[in-house]
């Protein structure tokens, strides 16, 4: 399984689930629209790879690399 931090700029993916971690943080991600089955695309990435900006459900969301590491995804063709 790959994670959101491994998706390149311009690629699209679908949220599959979350790896174990802080339950409160997972709840915040769910509240922001990163629910299982949600599709997104990576819009931008900072020069050192942190943070990562994604477009999900018609809004842009910025996540730190460590935060993106708990979001399990599958690439879309």
Short mmCIF file of C-alpha atoms in Angstrom, two decimals:
data_model
loop_
_atom_site.label_atom_id
_atom_site.label_comp_id
_atom_site.label_asym_id
_atom_site.label_seq_id
_atom_site.Cartn_x
_atom_site.Cartn_y
_atom_site.Cartn_z
CA UNK A 1 0.00 0.00 0.00
CA UNK A 2 1.30 3.46 -0.85
CA UNK A 3 0.67 6.66 1.07
CA UNK A 4 -0.28 10.17 0.01
CA UNK A 5 3.30 11.40 0.51
CA UNK A 6 4.41 9.13 -2.39
CA UNK A 7 2.05 10.69 -4.97
CA UNK A 8 3.75 13.11 -7.38
CA UNK A 9 2.54 16.55 -8.45
CA UNK A 10 -0.12 16.19 -11.14
CA UNK A 11 -1.07 12.62 -10.20
CA UNK A 12 -4.49 11.61 -8.92
CA UNK A 13 -5.31 9.01 -6.30
CA UNK A 14 -8.15 7.61 -4.19
CA UNK A 15 -8.13 7.37 -0.39
CA UNK A 16 -8.22 3.72 0.70
CA UNK A 17 -7.83 4.14 4.46
CA UNK A 18 -5.54 5.29 7.23
CA UNK A 19 -2.60 3.64 8.94
CA UNK A 20 -2.58 3.48 12.71
CA UNK A 21 -1.87 6.75 14.40
CA UNK A 22 -3.47 9.53 16.38
CA UNK A 23 -7.22 8.97 16.32
CA UNK A 24 -7.95 12.68 16.75
CA UNK A 25 -5.88 13.53 13.71
CA UNK A 26 -7.67 10.88 11.61
CA UNK A 27 -10.98 12.44 12.66
CA UNK A 28 -9.77 15.87 11.48
CA UNK A 29 -8.77 14.43 8.11
CA UNK A 30 -12.19 12.81 7.76
CA UNK A 31 -13.87 16.12 8.64
CA UNK A 32 -11.83 17.88 5.93
CA UNK A 33 -13.08 15.49 3.25
CA UNK A 34 -10.37 12.82 3.10
CA UNK A 35 -12.80 9.97 3.51
CA UNK A 36 -12.23 6.46 2.09
CA UNK A 37 -13.16 6.55 -1.60
CA UNK A 38 -12.51 10.29 -2.02
CA UNK A 39 -10.40 11.16 -5.05
CA UNK A 40 -7.83 13.94 -5.05
CA UNK A 41 -4.94 15.31 -7.08
CA UNK A 42 -1.61 16.66 -5.85
CA UNK A 43 -1.40 20.32 -6.87
CA UNK A 44 1.92 21.50 -5.43
CA UNK A 45 4.78 20.39 -3.24
CA UNK A 46 7.29 22.63 -1.48
CA UNK A 47 10.92 22.41 -2.67
CA UNK A 48 11.92 20.13 0.21
CA UNK A 49 8.74 18.06 -0.14
CA UNK A 50 6.95 19.54 2.87
CA UNK A 51 4.09 20.64 2.80
CA UNK A 52 1.97 18.98 0.12
CA UNK A 53 -1.07 20.73 -1.38
CA UNK A 54 -3.91 18.56 -2.69
CA UNK A 55 -7.24 19.33 -4.31
CA UNK A 56 -10.06 17.27 -2.82
CA UNK A 57 -13.81 17.90 -3.15
CA UNK A 58 -13.29 21.25 -4.93
CA UNK A 59 -11.04 22.82 -2.30
CA UNK A 60 -7.32 22.83 -1.64
CA UNK A 61 -5.89 21.23 1.46
CA UNK A 62 -2.28 21.47 2.64
CA UNK A 63 -0.76 18.64 4.66
CA UNK A 64 2.64 18.14 6.20
CA UNK A 65 4.65 15.21 4.92
CA UNK A 66 4.31 13.33 8.21
CA UNK A 67 0.55 13.85 8.20
CA UNK A 68 0.28 12.65 4.59
CA UNK A 69 2.17 9.49 5.56
CA UNK A 70 -0.84 8.04 7.41
CA UNK A 71 -3.23 8.38 4.44
CA UNK A 72 -3.21 5.14 2.44
CA UNK A 73 -4.08 5.63 -1.23
CA UNK A 74 -4.22 3.95 -4.62
CA UNK A 75 -3.08 5.69 -7.80
CA UNK A 76 -5.63 6.39 -10.52
CA UNK A 77 -4.64 5.98 -14.17
#
